[in-house]
Structures are given as C-alpha cells and as structure tokens.
Amino acid sequence: MNDIGFSYEFFPPCNLTGERRFWRSLGCLEVMDPTFFSITYGALGSGQENSLSTIKHVVAESQVPVAAHLTFEGSTKEEINAVAKRLSEMGVDRIVALRGDDRENAADAKKRGPCYQSVPDFIAGLLEIYPFDISVACYPEVHPKAKNADADIHQLKEKLDAGANRAITQFFFDLDEYDRFRDRAASAGITSSIVPGILPIRDFTKMTQFAGRCGTKIPQRLYKSFEPAIDNTELTALIAQREAESFIDQLIDRGSNHFHIYTLNQTIDLRQCVEQAQRMAPASQAANA
Ligand SMILES: Cc1cc2nc3c(=O)[nH]c(=O)nc-3n(C[C@H](O)[C@H](O)[C@H](O)COP(=O)(O)OP(=O)(O)OC[C@H]3O[C@@H](n4cnc5c(N)ncnc54)[C@H](O)[C@@H]3O)c2cc1C
C-alpha cells in the first residue's frame, strides 16, 4: 500500500460544448482512480454559482471525492460561510482555500459586512463550520504580488499552521526553481506535503500569456518543442503528453508522490505515469524516510 496520488483540476463549463468536453475529460480521468477532482471558483471568468452547480453534479455522478475551491475576496464572511455550509451539506469535505483575485468587488463586500482578512483567518472560519480537509496555494516562483520570496514562504507557513493539510503549487516548468522553493520551505520549518501543480500545455501561445501574468518561467526547451507545432492541435496534444510524462518522472525521482494536474477540462492519458509512480513509490518513499 502506498500513498501515490493524482488530483485533477477542472473549471465549471459555461456552454454546451464546454460541458461535453468537461464530462468527457472527467469520465476518462475517473478510471485512473484519482485522489480527488477539484473545481475552481470564479476563476477563468466562470461564475461562482456555476461552480456550485457543477460541484453538485459531479458529486451526484462520480465516486471520486471533490475538492471545492473557495475564494474569500469579494464576499462577506457571512456570504462565504454560507457557501461552505452548503458544500458540507452536499457531501463535499475538501476545500482549496484561497484569497482569490476579486479586488474590485472586495471594497463592495466590506460595505456589506465583516470580511475575512487573510487566508489563515479564512481557514480558521472554515474549520469552525466543518472539519474540512484543506489545501492551500503556493508559488515556487513567488506570487507576483508578494513583497519577496521570504514573505511568500512566511505566508505559506501561516496557512499551514492555521490548519491546512497540504499546499498545491502554481504551475511551473523549471525544476531548479522548484528545488529552491522546497529548500526555502524546509528552511522555514514547513513539513506538510507540497503537491506540484502540472499544466499539460494545450495552447502554447495562450500558455505563454498566462505564464507571464503568473511569473512562471518558460524554459527554452519548451519553445523548441512546441513552436513547430503551434498550428497543429493534435501534434501539440502529443507533445504535451510527452512533456507532462517526462516532468512527472523527474518529480517522482525527486520524491514527489502526489501530482495535481491542471486539466483545463481537457483529457490527458497519464496512465503510464500513474503506473510508474506506483512502481517507484517504495523506492522514493524509502529514500525520503
Ligand atoms: C492551486 C491553485 C488554485 C487556484 N484556484 C483558484 C480559484 O479557484 N479561483 C480563483 O479566483 N483563483 C484561484 N487561484 C489563484 C489565487 O486566488 C491567486 O493566486 C491569489 O492572488 C492569491 O491567492 P492565495 O490564496 O495564494 O493568497 P495569499 O496566501 O493571501 O497570497 C499568496 C501570496 O501572494 C501575496 N499576495 C496576494 N495578493 C496580494 C496583494 N493584494 N498584495 C500583496 N501581496 C499579495 C501574499 O502576500 C502571499 O505572498 C488558484 C491558485 C492556485 C495556485
């Protein structure tokens, strides 16, 4: 028995084509026995109510546990607590607790009533509602708005000390950056599990724009691999598959045993990686003991 795990992140679909893609991808990934599916909240332009109705359907249709992302920025405590309560009543016992980027509505929320001020504060509130399993976000290449790398790690430590069970990273492609991040986390006394977030690249141009906003470096090797396939969706998908597999292999060698895949609602067949991770588990866990 080992604790190798793969979790897959989805965003709520907003039209019929999106719905078809969402359910096709969820169905394909379900058979790989994931640790959980996570559903974003208000990200990528999807509405927050849309997130709740998607979660409700996934809970009804799938045996895989669901982790609901929740962001407190833009809501009062009362509003977001009511959402957390609804989730617990739906049978959702995992939350990815986040600040969110809804700064425009944050000022309005403050006029409506008291608001959470920080993620640790939010985690404390969530744990009063239900004993949720809580994941938080972390940033191997430092959050673009953080004062500096030390402040960013300090914030992560506070979130874990407040009761979060693990941290899921922003997507990254540079393993040296990841190693340095893990060293900083260890020096700050962080012992909780850090789960690498992996983005299979489906649209290289869009990915570079997104990476620019997140401060994620794109190694030259990815330009070399993806640029020749830029107008070829099928070839891009094949390269993405190969890149993701090789990336996960290298993370397994570094002792990672849980991988969070940003699916963007696309299908990716990581069966080989899952099997490889299972085979390597006793060796890498012994090396980490
Ligand atoms: C795994 C994962 C899942 C996500 N899911 C969603 C989602 O479903 N919906 C969504 O809307 N967003 C999502 N996000 C994005 C997230 O909401 C943003 O990155 C947000 O800016 C920070 O959220 P946090 O919970 O990490 O905040 P925090 O822990 O508060 O911040 C992280 C770091 O950024 C710094 N920081 C953040 N904002 C500021 C600021 N205004 N001023 C100064 N420093 C700041 C903090 O000081 C800290 O160093 C996700 C991110 C990740 C990595």
Short mmCIF file of C-alpha atoms and ligand atoms in Angstrom, two decimals:
data_model
loop_
_atom_site.label_atom_id
_atom_site.label_comp_id
_atom_site.label_asym_id
_atom_site.label_seq_id
_atom_site.Cartn_x
_atom_site.Cartn_y
_atom_site.Cartn_z
CA MET A 1 0.00 0.00 0.00
CA ASN A 2 1.43 3.43 -0.86
CA ASP A 3 0.07 6.94 -0.91
CA ILE A 4 0.71 7.89 -4.53
CA GLY A 5 -1.98 10.26 -5.68
CA PHE A 6 -3.12 12.20 -8.72
CA SER A 7 -5.67 15.01 -8.43
CA TYR A 8 -7.21 16.78 -11.42
CA GLU A 9 -8.40 20.36 -11.55
CA PHE A 10 -11.38 21.46 -13.65
CA PHE A 11 -13.19 24.75 -14.17
CA PRO A 12 -17.00 24.94 -14.46
CA PRO A 13 -18.04 24.80 -18.12
CA CYS A 14 -20.11 27.72 -19.37
CA ASN A 15 -21.69 26.42 -22.61
CA LEU A 16 -22.82 23.17 -24.21
CA THR A 17 -19.52 22.47 -26.00
CA GLY A 18 -17.66 23.15 -22.77
CA GLU A 19 -19.97 20.82 -20.88
CA ARG A 20 -19.37 17.98 -23.32
CA ARG A 21 -15.60 18.45 -23.04
CA PHE A 22 -15.81 18.66 -19.22
CA TRP A 23 -17.74 15.40 -18.82
CA ARG A 24 -15.65 13.56 -21.44
CA SER A 25 -12.45 14.53 -19.63
CA LEU A 26 -13.88 13.74 -16.19
CA GLY A 27 -15.03 10.31 -17.41
CA CYS A 28 -11.60 9.46 -18.88
CA LEU A 29 -9.73 10.54 -15.77
CA GLU A 30 -12.16 8.89 -13.37
CA VAL A 31 -10.99 5.40 -14.36
CA MET A 32 -7.46 6.28 -13.20
CA ASP A 33 -8.64 6.28 -9.59
CA PRO A 34 -7.80 9.91 -8.71
CA THR A 35 -7.35 11.13 -5.14
CA PHE A 36 -9.79 13.95 -5.89
CA PHE A 37 -11.21 16.19 -8.58
CA SER A 38 -11.02 19.88 -7.78
CA ILE A 39 -13.37 22.51 -9.20
CA THR A 40 -12.30 26.14 -9.41
CA TYR A 41 -14.35 29.03 -8.03
CA GLY A 42 -14.77 32.19 -10.05
CA ALA A 43 -11.51 31.56 -11.98
CA LEU A 44 -11.10 31.90 -15.78
CA GLY A 45 -14.25 34.03 -15.95
CA SER A 46 -16.59 31.30 -14.67
CA GLY A 47 -19.33 32.37 -12.24
CA GLN A 48 -19.33 31.29 -8.60
CA GLU A 49 -22.90 29.88 -8.74
CA ASN A 50 -21.81 27.93 -11.82
CA SER A 51 -19.07 26.39 -9.68
CA LEU A 52 -21.57 25.21 -7.05
CA SER A 53 -23.95 23.68 -9.58
CA THR A 54 -21.02 21.91 -11.31
CA ILE A 55 -19.85 20.53 -7.97
CA LYS A 56 -23.37 19.32 -7.19
CA HIS A 57 -23.47 17.39 -10.48
CA VAL A 58 -20.00 15.90 -10.04
CA VAL A 59 -20.85 14.76 -6.51
CA ALA A 60 -24.02 13.11 -7.86
CA GLU A 61 -22.36 11.49 -10.90
CA SER A 62 -18.92 10.45 -9.67
CA GLN A 63 -17.49 8.34 -6.87
CA VAL A 64 -14.29 10.41 -6.85
CA PRO A 65 -14.05 12.86 -3.89
CA VAL A 66 -14.48 16.52 -4.86
CA ALA A 67 -12.40 19.42 -3.55
CA ALA A 68 -14.19 22.75 -3.93
CA HIS A 69 -12.00 25.82 -4.46
CA LEU A 70 -13.31 28.77 -2.42
CA THR A 71 -12.10 32.37 -2.53
CA PHE A 72 -13.00 34.90 0.17
CA GLU A 73 -12.08 38.15 -1.66
CA GLY A 74 -15.30 39.86 -2.83
CA SER A 75 -17.58 38.16 -0.26
CA THR A 76 -18.52 38.91 3.33
CA LYS A 77 -17.78 36.30 5.99
CA GLU A 78 -21.48 35.53 6.19
CA GLU A 79 -21.77 35.00 2.41
CA ILE A 80 -18.74 32.75 2.01
CA ASN A 81 -19.52 30.83 5.22
CA ALA A 82 -22.98 30.10 3.78
CA VAL A 83 -21.33 28.67 0.65
CA ALA A 84 -19.02 26.49 2.76
CA LYS A 85 -22.02 25.23 4.72
CA ARG A 86 -23.88 24.40 1.50
CA LEU A 87 -20.84 22.45 0.30
CA SER A 88 -20.62 20.43 3.50
CA GLU A 89 -24.34 19.64 3.18
CA MET A 90 -23.70 18.42 -0.40
CA GLY A 91 -21.13 15.97 0.99
CA VAL A 92 -18.03 17.96 -0.02
CA ASP A 93 -15.41 17.66 2.70
CA ARG A 94 -12.37 19.05 0.86
CA ILE A 95 -11.73 22.74 0.24
CA VAL A 96 -8.94 24.55 -1.60
CA ALA A 97 -8.94 27.77 0.47
CA LEU A 98 -7.82 30.86 -1.43
CA ARG A 99 -7.76 34.62 -1.35
CA GLY A 100 -8.81 34.99 -5.00
CA ASP A 101 -8.23 38.00 -7.21
CA ASP A 102 -11.64 39.68 -6.96
CA ARG A 103 -10.23 43.01 -5.75
CA GLU A 104 -12.89 45.16 -7.49
CA ASN A 105 -15.70 43.55 -5.51
CA ALA A 106 -13.65 43.39 -2.30
CA ALA A 107 -14.44 47.05 -1.43
CA ASP A 108 -18.18 46.48 -2.02
CA ALA A 109 -18.13 43.38 0.17
CA LYS A 110 -16.60 45.39 3.01
CA LYS A 111 -19.59 47.77 2.84
CA ARG A 112 -21.99 44.81 3.20
CA GLY A 113 -20.38 43.35 6.34
CA PRO A 114 -17.26 41.93 8.02
CA CYS A 115 -14.89 40.09 5.66
CA TYR A 116 -12.04 37.64 6.07
CA GLN A 117 -8.72 39.47 6.01
CA SER A 118 -6.33 36.66 5.16
CA VAL A 119 -6.24 33.00 4.14
CA PRO A 120 -5.26 31.84 7.68
CA ASP A 121 -8.26 33.79 9.02
CA PHE A 122 -10.45 32.12 6.35
CA ILE A 123 -9.13 28.63 7.23
CA ALA A 124 -9.99 29.20 10.91
CA GLY A 125 -13.54 30.20 9.86
CA LEU A 126 -13.94 27.17 7.58
CA LEU A 127 -12.81 24.78 10.31
CA GLU A 128 -15.47 26.19 12.63
CA ILE A 129 -18.12 25.23 10.04
CA TYR A 130 -16.91 21.69 9.31
CA PRO A 131 -13.67 19.68 9.77
CA PHE A 132 -12.76 20.13 6.08
CA ASP A 133 -9.58 18.71 4.58
CA ILE A 134 -7.95 21.95 3.41
CA SER A 135 -5.44 22.60 0.64
CA VAL A 136 -3.86 26.00 0.00
CA ALA A 137 -1.95 27.56 -2.89
CA CYS A 138 1.79 28.17 -3.05
CA TYR A 139 4.14 29.70 -5.59
CA PRO A 140 7.53 28.14 -6.47
CA GLU A 141 8.43 31.26 -8.45
CA VAL A 142 6.93 33.63 -5.83
CA HIS A 143 3.47 35.22 -6.14
CA PRO A 144 3.75 38.31 -8.38
CA LYS A 145 2.27 40.49 -5.61
CA ALA A 146 4.39 39.12 -2.76
CA LYS A 147 6.93 41.51 -1.20
CA ASN A 148 9.68 38.95 -1.69
CA ALA A 149 10.35 35.19 -1.58
CA ASP A 150 10.74 35.13 2.22
CA ALA A 151 7.41 36.94 2.77
CA ASP A 152 5.75 34.49 0.38
CA ILE A 153 7.07 31.47 2.28
CA HIS A 154 6.11 33.07 5.59
CA GLN A 155 2.53 33.43 4.31
CA LEU A 156 2.54 29.76 3.26
CA LYS A 157 3.74 28.69 6.71
CA GLU A 158 0.94 30.72 8.33
CA LYS A 159 -1.64 28.99 6.11
CA LEU A 160 -0.35 25.54 7.02
CA ASP A 161 -0.10 26.44 10.71
CA ALA A 162 -3.73 27.60 10.57
CA GLY A 163 -4.79 24.04 9.75
CA ALA A 164 -4.25 23.44 6.02
CA ASN A 165 -3.26 19.86 5.22
CA ARG A 166 -1.15 20.49 2.09
CA ALA A 167 -0.10 23.13 -0.40
CA ILE A 168 -0.64 22.86 -4.15
CA THR A 169 1.79 24.81 -6.30
CA GLN A 170 1.10 27.21 -9.11
CA PHE A 171 2.14 25.52 -12.37
CA PHE A 172 5.85 25.70 -13.15
CA PHE A 173 8.23 24.19 -15.72
CA ASP A 174 11.62 24.85 -14.14
CA LEU A 175 12.62 22.08 -11.76
CA ASP A 176 15.57 24.08 -10.38
CA GLU A 177 13.12 26.78 -9.27
CA TYR A 178 11.02 24.07 -7.63
CA ASP A 179 14.05 22.65 -5.80
CA ARG A 180 14.97 26.11 -4.50
CA PHE A 181 11.36 26.66 -3.37
CA ARG A 182 11.32 23.36 -1.48
CA ASP A 183 14.62 24.29 0.18
CA ARG A 184 13.16 27.66 1.26
CA ALA A 185 10.06 25.88 2.60
CA ALA A 186 12.16 23.36 4.54
CA SER A 187 14.31 26.17 6.00
CA ALA A 188 11.11 27.92 7.14
CA GLY A 189 10.12 24.75 9.02
CA ILE A 190 7.41 23.61 6.59
CA THR A 191 6.94 19.87 6.81
CA SER A 192 3.49 19.49 5.21
CA SER A 193 3.15 17.95 1.80
CA ILE A 194 3.83 20.24 -1.17
CA VAL A 195 1.99 18.99 -4.24
CA PRO A 196 3.44 20.04 -7.60
CA GLY A 197 0.83 21.57 -9.93
CA ILE A 198 1.39 20.41 -13.50
CA LEU A 199 -0.02 22.12 -16.56
CA PRO A 200 -0.20 20.00 -19.72
CA ILE A 201 0.21 22.59 -22.49
CA ARG A 202 -2.68 22.59 -24.98
CA ASP A 203 -2.25 26.05 -26.48
CA PHE A 204 1.35 27.23 -26.32
CA THR A 205 0.58 30.88 -27.16
CA LYS A 206 -2.14 31.21 -24.52
CA MET A 207 0.07 29.42 -22.01
CA THR A 208 2.92 31.93 -22.51
CA GLN A 209 0.49 34.81 -21.86
CA PHE A 210 -0.85 33.14 -18.72
CA ALA A 211 2.65 32.24 -17.52
CA GLY A 212 3.67 35.89 -17.98
CA ARG A 213 0.86 37.00 -15.62
CA CYS A 214 1.79 34.37 -13.02
CA GLY A 215 5.56 34.97 -13.20
CA THR A 216 6.19 31.40 -14.41
CA LYS A 217 9.42 30.98 -16.40
CA ILE A 218 9.24 29.06 -19.67
CA PRO A 219 12.44 27.11 -20.39
CA GLN A 220 13.89 27.25 -23.93
CA ARG A 221 13.27 23.52 -24.37
CA LEU A 222 9.50 24.18 -24.38
CA TYR A 223 9.81 26.81 -27.14
CA LYS A 224 11.82 24.29 -29.16
CA SER A 225 9.26 21.52 -28.62
CA PHE A 226 6.02 23.46 -29.05
CA GLU A 227 6.69 26.27 -31.52
CA PRO A 228 6.96 24.00 -34.59
CA ALA A 229 3.51 22.57 -33.67
CA ILE A 230 1.81 25.86 -32.93
CA ASP A 231 -1.00 25.47 -35.52
CA ASN A 232 -1.38 21.73 -35.07
CA THR A 233 -3.70 20.82 -32.19
CA GLU A 234 -3.12 17.07 -32.42
CA LEU A 235 0.66 17.37 -32.51
CA THR A 236 0.55 19.87 -29.62
CA ALA A 237 -1.50 17.36 -27.59
CA LEU A 238 1.08 14.63 -28.28
CA ILE A 239 3.98 16.85 -27.27
CA ALA A 240 2.04 17.97 -24.18
CA GLN A 241 1.52 14.33 -23.20
CA ARG A 242 5.23 13.53 -23.61
CA GLU A 243 6.32 16.66 -21.72
CA ALA A 244 3.91 16.02 -18.84
CA GLU A 245 5.07 12.39 -18.54
CA SER A 246 8.73 13.34 -18.51
CA PHE A 247 8.07 16.14 -15.98
CA ILE A 248 6.22 13.78 -13.65
CA ASP A 249 9.01 11.18 -13.97
CA GLN A 250 11.53 13.80 -12.86
CA LEU A 251 9.30 14.81 -9.94
CA ILE A 252 9.00 11.15 -8.91
CA ASP A 253 12.81 10.98 -8.88
CA ARG A 254 12.74 13.98 -6.53
CA GLY A 255 10.43 12.09 -4.15
CA SER A 256 7.04 13.63 -5.04
CA ASN A 257 4.13 11.27 -4.55
CA HIS A 258 1.09 13.46 -5.24
CA PHE A 259 0.61 15.35 -8.50
CA HIS A 260 -2.08 17.97 -9.20
CA ILE A 261 -2.92 18.24 -12.89
CA TYR A 262 -4.38 21.47 -14.28
CA THR A 263 -6.51 19.73 -16.90
CA LEU A 264 -8.20 22.89 -18.26
CA ASN A 265 -11.05 20.43 -18.83
CA GLN A 266 -9.03 18.51 -21.45
CA THR A 267 -8.37 14.80 -21.48
CA ILE A 268 -4.87 13.60 -20.82
CA ASP A 269 -3.86 9.98 -20.51
CA LEU A 270 -1.38 9.75 -17.67
CA ARG A 271 -1.86 6.02 -17.09
CA GLN A 272 1.82 5.36 -17.73
CA CYS A 273 2.81 7.95 -15.13
CA VAL A 274 0.37 6.59 -12.58
CA GLU A 275 1.82 3.08 -13.08
CA GLN A 276 5.38 4.39 -12.99
CA ALA A 277 4.64 6.34 -9.78
CA GLN A 278 3.15 3.20 -8.19
CA ARG A 279 6.23 1.16 -9.19
CA MET A 280 8.66 3.78 -7.90
CA ALA A 281 6.76 4.53 -4.69
CA PRO A 282 8.50 2.15 -2.29
CA ALA A 283 11.94 3.27 -3.55
CA SER A 284 11.26 7.02 -3.45
CA GLN A 285 9.46 6.79 -0.10
CA ALA A 286 12.34 4.84 1.40
CA ALA A 287 14.75 7.46 0.04
CA ASN A 288 12.67 10.17 1.74
CA ALA A 289 12.21 8.36 5.04
C1 LIG B 1 -3.68 25.62 -6.80
C2 LIG B 1 -4.32 26.97 -7.09
C3 LIG B 1 -5.70 27.04 -7.26
C4 LIG B 1 -6.34 28.28 -7.51
N1 LIG B 1 -7.68 28.32 -7.68
C5 LIG B 1 -8.32 29.50 -7.85
C6 LIG B 1 -9.74 29.57 -7.99
O1 LIG B 1 -10.44 28.55 -7.99
N2 LIG B 1 -10.32 30.79 -8.13
C7 LIG B 1 -9.57 31.96 -8.15
O2 LIG B 1 -10.15 33.04 -8.28
N3 LIG B 1 -8.22 31.93 -8.02
C8 LIG B 1 -7.57 30.74 -7.87
N4 LIG B 1 -6.21 30.70 -7.73
C9 LIG B 1 -5.43 31.97 -7.80
C10 LIG B 1 -5.33 32.70 -6.42
O3 LIG B 1 -6.61 33.09 -5.99
C11 LIG B 1 -4.41 33.91 -6.60
O4 LIG B 1 -3.11 33.49 -6.88
C12 LIG B 1 -4.44 34.94 -5.48
O5 LIG B 1 -3.83 36.13 -5.95
C13 LIG B 1 -3.68 34.52 -4.23
O6 LIG B 1 -4.39 33.58 -3.56
P1 LIG B 1 -3.74 32.86 -2.26
O7 LIG B 1 -4.81 32.03 -1.66
O8 LIG B 1 -2.46 32.20 -2.60
O9 LIG B 1 -3.47 34.16 -1.35
P2 LIG B 1 -2.44 34.52 -0.23
O10 LIG B 1 -1.99 33.34 0.52
O11 LIG B 1 -3.07 35.63 0.52
O12 LIG B 1 -1.27 35.14 -1.07
C14 LIG B 1 -0.21 34.39 -1.66
C15 LIG B 1 0.97 35.33 -1.80
O13 LIG B 1 0.65 36.45 -2.63
C16 LIG B 1 0.78 37.65 -1.91
N5 LIG B 1 -0.37 38.48 -2.28
C17 LIG B 1 -1.52 38.09 -2.82
N6 LIG B 1 -2.32 39.14 -3.04
C18 LIG B 1 -1.63 40.21 -2.62
C19 LIG B 1 -1.91 41.59 -2.57
N7 LIG B 1 -3.07 42.09 -2.99
N8 LIG B 1 -0.97 42.41 -2.08
C20 LIG B 1 0.20 41.93 -1.63
N9 LIG B 1 0.54 40.62 -1.65
C21 LIG B 1 -0.38 39.78 -2.13
C22 LIG B 1 0.75 37.27 -0.45
O14 LIG B 1 1.45 38.18 0.33
C23 LIG B 1 1.45 35.92 -0.49
O15 LIG B 1 2.84 36.09 -0.53
C24 LIG B 1 -5.54 29.47 -7.55
C25 LIG B 1 -4.15 29.39 -7.40
C26 LIG B 1 -3.54 28.16 -7.20
C27 LIG B 1 -2.03 28.09 -7.08
#
